[in-house]
Tab-separated table of C-alpha atoms and ligand atoms in Angstrom:
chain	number	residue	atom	x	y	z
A	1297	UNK	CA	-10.033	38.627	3.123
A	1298	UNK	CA	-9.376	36.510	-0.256
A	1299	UNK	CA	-6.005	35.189	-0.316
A	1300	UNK	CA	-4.066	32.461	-1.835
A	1301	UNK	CA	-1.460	30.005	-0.458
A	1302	UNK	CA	1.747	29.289	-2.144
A	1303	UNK	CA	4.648	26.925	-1.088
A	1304	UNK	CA	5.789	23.305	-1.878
A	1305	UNK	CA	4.396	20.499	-1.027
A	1306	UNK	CA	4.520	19.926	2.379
A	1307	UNK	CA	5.499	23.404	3.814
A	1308	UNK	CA	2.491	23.194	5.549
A	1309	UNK	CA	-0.063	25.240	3.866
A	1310	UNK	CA	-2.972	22.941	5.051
A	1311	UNK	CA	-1.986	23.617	8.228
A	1312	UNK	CA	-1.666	27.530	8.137
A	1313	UNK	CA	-4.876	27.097	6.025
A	1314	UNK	CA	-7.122	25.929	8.831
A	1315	UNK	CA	-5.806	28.568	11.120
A	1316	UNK	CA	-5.976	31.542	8.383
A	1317	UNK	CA	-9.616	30.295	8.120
A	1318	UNK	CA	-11.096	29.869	11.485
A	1319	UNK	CA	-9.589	33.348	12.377
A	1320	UNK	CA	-10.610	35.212	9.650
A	1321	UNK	CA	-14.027	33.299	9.096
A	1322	UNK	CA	-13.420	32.831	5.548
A	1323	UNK	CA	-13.529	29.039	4.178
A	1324	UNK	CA	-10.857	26.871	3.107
A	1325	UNK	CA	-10.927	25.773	-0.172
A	1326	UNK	CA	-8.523	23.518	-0.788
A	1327	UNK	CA	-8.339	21.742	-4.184
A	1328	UNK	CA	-6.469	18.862	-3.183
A	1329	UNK	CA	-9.005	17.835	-0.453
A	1330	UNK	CA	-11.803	18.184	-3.273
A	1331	UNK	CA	-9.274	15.784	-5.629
A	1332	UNK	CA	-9.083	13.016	-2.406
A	1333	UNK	CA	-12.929	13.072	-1.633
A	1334	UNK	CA	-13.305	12.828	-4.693
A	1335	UNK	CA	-11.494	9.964	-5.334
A	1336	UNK	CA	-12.909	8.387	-1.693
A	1337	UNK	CA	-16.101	8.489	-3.136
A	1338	UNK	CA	-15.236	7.074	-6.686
A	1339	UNK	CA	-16.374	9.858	-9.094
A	1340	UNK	CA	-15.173	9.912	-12.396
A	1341	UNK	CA	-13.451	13.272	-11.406
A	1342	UNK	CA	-11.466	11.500	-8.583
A	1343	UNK	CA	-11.067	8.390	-11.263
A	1344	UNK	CA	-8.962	10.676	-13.516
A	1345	UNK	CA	-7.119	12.934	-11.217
A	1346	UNK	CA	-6.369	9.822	-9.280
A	1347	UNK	CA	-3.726	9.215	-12.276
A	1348	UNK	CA	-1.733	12.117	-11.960
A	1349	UNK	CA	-1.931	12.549	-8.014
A	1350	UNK	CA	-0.357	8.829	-8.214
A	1351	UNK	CA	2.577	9.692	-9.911
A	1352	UNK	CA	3.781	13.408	-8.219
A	1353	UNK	CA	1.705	14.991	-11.476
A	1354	UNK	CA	-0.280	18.270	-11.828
A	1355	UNK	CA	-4.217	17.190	-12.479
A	1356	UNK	CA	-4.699	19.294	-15.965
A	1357	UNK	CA	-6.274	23.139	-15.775
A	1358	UNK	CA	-9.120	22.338	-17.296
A	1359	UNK	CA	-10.583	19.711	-14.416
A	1360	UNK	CA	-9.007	22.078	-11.396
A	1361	UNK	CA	-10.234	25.599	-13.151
A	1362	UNK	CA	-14.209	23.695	-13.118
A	1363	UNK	CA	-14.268	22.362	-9.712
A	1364	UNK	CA	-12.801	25.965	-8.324
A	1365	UNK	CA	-15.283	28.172	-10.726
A	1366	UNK	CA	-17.616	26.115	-8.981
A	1367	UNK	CA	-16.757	25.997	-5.497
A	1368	UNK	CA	-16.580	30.144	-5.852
A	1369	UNK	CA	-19.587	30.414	-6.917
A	1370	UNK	CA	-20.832	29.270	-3.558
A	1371	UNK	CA	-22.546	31.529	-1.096
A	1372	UNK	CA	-20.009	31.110	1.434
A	1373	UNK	CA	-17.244	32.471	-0.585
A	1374	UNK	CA	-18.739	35.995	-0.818
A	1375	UNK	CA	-16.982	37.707	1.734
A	1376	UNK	CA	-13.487	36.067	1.282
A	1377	UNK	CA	-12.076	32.993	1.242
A	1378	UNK	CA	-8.490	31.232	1.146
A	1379	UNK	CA	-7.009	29.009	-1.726
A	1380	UNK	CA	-4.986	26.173	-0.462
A	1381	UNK	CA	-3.051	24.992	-3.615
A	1382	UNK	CA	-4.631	27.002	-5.991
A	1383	UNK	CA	-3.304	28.080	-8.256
A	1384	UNK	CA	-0.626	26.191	-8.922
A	1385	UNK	CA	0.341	26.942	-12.909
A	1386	UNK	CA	0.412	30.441	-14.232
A	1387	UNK	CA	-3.184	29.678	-16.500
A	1388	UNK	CA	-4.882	28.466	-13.038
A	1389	UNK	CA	-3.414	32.070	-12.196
A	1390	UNK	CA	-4.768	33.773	-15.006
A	1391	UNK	CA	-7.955	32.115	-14.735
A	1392	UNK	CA	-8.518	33.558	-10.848
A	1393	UNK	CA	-7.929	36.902	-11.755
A	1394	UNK	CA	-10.480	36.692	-14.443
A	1395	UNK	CA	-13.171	35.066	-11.629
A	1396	UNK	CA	-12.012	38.010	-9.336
A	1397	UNK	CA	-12.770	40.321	-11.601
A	1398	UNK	CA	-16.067	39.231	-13.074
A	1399	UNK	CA	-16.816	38.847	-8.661
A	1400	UNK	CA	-15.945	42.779	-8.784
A	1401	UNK	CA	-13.443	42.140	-6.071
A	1402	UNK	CA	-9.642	41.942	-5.285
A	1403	UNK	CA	-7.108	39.344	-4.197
A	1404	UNK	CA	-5.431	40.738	-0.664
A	1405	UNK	CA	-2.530	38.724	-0.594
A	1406	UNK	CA	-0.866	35.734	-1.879
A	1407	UNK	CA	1.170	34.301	0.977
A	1408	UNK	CA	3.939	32.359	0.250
A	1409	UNK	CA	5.471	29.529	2.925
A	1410	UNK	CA	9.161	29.199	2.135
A	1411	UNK	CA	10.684	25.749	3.005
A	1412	UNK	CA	13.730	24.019	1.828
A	1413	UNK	CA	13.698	21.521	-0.753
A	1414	UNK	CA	15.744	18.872	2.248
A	1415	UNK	CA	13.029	20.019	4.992
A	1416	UNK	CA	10.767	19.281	2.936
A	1417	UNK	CA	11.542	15.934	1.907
A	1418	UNK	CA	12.289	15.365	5.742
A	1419	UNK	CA	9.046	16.491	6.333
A	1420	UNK	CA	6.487	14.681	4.134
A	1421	UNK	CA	8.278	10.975	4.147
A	1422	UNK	CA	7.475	10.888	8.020
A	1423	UNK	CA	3.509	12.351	7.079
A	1424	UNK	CA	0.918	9.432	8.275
A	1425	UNK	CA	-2.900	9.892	8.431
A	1426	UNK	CA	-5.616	7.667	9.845
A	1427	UNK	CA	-6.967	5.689	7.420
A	1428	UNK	CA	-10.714	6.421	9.722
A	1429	UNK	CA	-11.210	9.836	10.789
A	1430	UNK	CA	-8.070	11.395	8.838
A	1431	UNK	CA	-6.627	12.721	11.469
A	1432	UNK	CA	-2.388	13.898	10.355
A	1433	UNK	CA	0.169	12.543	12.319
A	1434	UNK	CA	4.503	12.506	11.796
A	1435	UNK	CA	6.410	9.824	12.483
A	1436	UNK	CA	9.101	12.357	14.458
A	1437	UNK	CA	7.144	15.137	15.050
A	1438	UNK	CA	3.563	13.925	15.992
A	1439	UNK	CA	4.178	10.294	16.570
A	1440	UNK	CA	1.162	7.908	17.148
A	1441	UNK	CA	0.801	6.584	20.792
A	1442	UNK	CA	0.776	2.860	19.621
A	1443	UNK	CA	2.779	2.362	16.064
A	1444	UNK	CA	0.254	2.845	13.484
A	1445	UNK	CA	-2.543	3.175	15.207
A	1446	UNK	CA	-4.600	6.439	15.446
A	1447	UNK	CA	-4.844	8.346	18.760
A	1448	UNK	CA	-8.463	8.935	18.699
A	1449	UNK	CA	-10.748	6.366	16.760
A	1450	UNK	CA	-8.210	3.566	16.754
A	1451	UNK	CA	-7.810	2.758	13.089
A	1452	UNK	CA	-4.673	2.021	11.046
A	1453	UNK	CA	-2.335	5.037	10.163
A	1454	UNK	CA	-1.246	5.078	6.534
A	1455	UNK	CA	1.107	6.697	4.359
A	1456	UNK	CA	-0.419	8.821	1.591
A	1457	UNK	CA	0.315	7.502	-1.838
A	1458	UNK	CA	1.674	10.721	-2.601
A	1459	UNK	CA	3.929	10.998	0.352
A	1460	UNK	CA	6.220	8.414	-0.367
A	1461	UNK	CA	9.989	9.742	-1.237
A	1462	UNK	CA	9.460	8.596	-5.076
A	1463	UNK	CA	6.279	10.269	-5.314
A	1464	UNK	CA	7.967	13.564	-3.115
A	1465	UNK	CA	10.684	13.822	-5.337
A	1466	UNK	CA	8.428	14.078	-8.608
A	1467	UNK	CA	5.783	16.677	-6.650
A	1468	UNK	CA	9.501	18.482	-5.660
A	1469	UNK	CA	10.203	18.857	-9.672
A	1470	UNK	CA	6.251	19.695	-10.483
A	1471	UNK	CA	6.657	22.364	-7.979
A	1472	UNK	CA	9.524	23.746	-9.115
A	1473	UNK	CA	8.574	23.665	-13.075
A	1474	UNK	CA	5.369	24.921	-12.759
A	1475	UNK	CA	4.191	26.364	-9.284
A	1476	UNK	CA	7.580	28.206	-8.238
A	1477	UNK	CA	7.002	31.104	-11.423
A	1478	UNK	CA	3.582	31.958	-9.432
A	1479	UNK	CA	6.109	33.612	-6.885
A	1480	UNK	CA	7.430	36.132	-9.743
A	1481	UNK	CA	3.698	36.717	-10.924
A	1482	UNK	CA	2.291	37.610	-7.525
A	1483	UNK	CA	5.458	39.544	-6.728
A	1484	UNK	CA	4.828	41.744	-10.254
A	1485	UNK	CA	1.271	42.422	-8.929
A	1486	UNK	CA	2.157	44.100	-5.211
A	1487	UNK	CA	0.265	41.061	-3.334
A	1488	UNK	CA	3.497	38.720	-2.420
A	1489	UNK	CA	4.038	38.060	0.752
A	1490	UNK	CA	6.663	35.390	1.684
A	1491	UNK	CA	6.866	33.929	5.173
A	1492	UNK	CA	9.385	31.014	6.508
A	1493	UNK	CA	8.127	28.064	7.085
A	1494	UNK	CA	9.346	26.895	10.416
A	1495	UNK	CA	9.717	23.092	12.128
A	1496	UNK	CA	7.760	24.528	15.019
A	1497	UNK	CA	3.905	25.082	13.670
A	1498	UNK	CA	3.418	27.388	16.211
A	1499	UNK	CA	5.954	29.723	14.847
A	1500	UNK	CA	4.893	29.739	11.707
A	1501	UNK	CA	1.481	30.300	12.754
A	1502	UNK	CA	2.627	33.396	14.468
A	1503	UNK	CA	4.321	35.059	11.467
A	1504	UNK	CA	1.622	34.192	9.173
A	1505	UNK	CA	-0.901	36.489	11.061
A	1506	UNK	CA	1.778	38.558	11.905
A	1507	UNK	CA	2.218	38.988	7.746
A	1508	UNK	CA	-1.403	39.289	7.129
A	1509	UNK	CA	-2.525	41.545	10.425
A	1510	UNK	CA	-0.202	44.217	7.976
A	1511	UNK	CA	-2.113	43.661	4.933
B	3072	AMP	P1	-2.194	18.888	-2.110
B	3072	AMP	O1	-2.963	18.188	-1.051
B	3072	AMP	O2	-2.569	20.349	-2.257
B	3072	AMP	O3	-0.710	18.706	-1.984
B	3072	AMP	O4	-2.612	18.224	-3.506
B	3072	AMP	C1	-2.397	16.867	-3.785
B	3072	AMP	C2	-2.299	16.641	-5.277
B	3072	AMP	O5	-3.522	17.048	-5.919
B	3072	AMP	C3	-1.223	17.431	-5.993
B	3072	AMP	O6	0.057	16.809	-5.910
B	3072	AMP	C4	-1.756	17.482	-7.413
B	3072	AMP	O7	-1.539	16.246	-8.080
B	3072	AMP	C5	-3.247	17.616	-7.191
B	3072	AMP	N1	-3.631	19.054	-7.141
B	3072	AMP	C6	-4.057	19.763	-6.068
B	3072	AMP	N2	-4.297	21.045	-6.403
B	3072	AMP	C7	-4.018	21.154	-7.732
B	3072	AMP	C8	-4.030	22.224	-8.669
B	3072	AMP	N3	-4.374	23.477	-8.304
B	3072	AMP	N4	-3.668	21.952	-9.948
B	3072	AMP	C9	-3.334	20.711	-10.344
B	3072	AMP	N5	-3.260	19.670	-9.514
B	3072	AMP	C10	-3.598	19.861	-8.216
């Protein structure tokens, strides 16, 4: 199975990801994990895309297209995988099906997760993670035990640069001026799939496989 995840920020494709992945045994690939380690670690890759992640920006094609062409290229990757925001311009689009094609193989689906722009803004100003083992929490939907505290090792929960409502707002427009026209591409092709992102995960989670036990 090689698919690819569309949907706004914060519709929950990370989510969906992880379970699309351990049930298919394909691995998730998700570029803005590689941008975060990245910058955890101090590269100059995570130096620069640090920049644009800041401010609710897309990190250019050129430094996404290399760190995908490479993470392909990996063994694991040969019998499927799933793209967890990527691609998100039509040339990061372009670029895939021309890696597809030199692979000799086909993209099965590219599922998108609807949610409202409102829902969505609900959503990701209440998104906390643990600042130590990265574990996701919500300040209404998965609330810590103790305020800011993590469940499980105990360190401080923080809010994501990039969550906060200025920041949302700006990924909001990015989405919608760049990533949204993906939709219309995929569609063109025969490999759209659109499913609704619901509040309860488990719902969700049942109408994704649902949508790709058809393809
Ligand atoms: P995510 O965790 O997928 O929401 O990604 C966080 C941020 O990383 C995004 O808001 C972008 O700034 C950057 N990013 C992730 N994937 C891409 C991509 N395919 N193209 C450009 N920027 C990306």
């Amino acid at each position: 199975m090689r698919l690819v995840l569309l949907g706004a920020p914060g519709a929950g494709k990370g989510t969906q990801a992880t379970v699309i992945s351990e049930k298919f045994k394909i691995p998730h690939i998700s570029t803005g994990d590689i941008f975060r380690s990245n910058i955890k670690n101090g590269t100059e890759l995570g130096k620069k895309a640090k920049e644009y992640i800041d401010e609710g920006l897309l990190v250019p094609d050129e430094l996404t297209i290399d760190i995908v062409k490479d993470r392909l290229k990996q063994d694991d990757c040969k019998n499927g995988f799933i793209l967890d925001g990527f691609p998100r311009t039509i040339p990061q689009a372009e670029y895939l099906d021309k890696a597809l094609d030199s692979m000799e193989v086909n993209l099965d689906c590219a599922l998108n997760i609807y949610v409202s722009d409102e829902e969505i803004i609900k959503r990701m100003s209440g998104r906390r993670l643990c600042s130590g083992c990265g574990k996701g929490y919500h300040t209404i939907y998965i609330p810590t035990r103790v305020s800011g505290i993590c469940d499980s090792c105990g360190a401080a929960v923080i809010q994501r640069e990039d969550d906060k409502e200025e920041t949302v707002l700006s990924r909001l427009k990015t989405y919608h001026e760049q990533t949204e026209p993906l939709i219309d591409y995929y569609e063109r092709k025969g490999k759209l799939v659109t499913v609704e992102g619901k509040k309860n995960v488990e719902d969700t989670k049942k109408a994704v496989l649902e949508a790709l036990g058809a393809k």
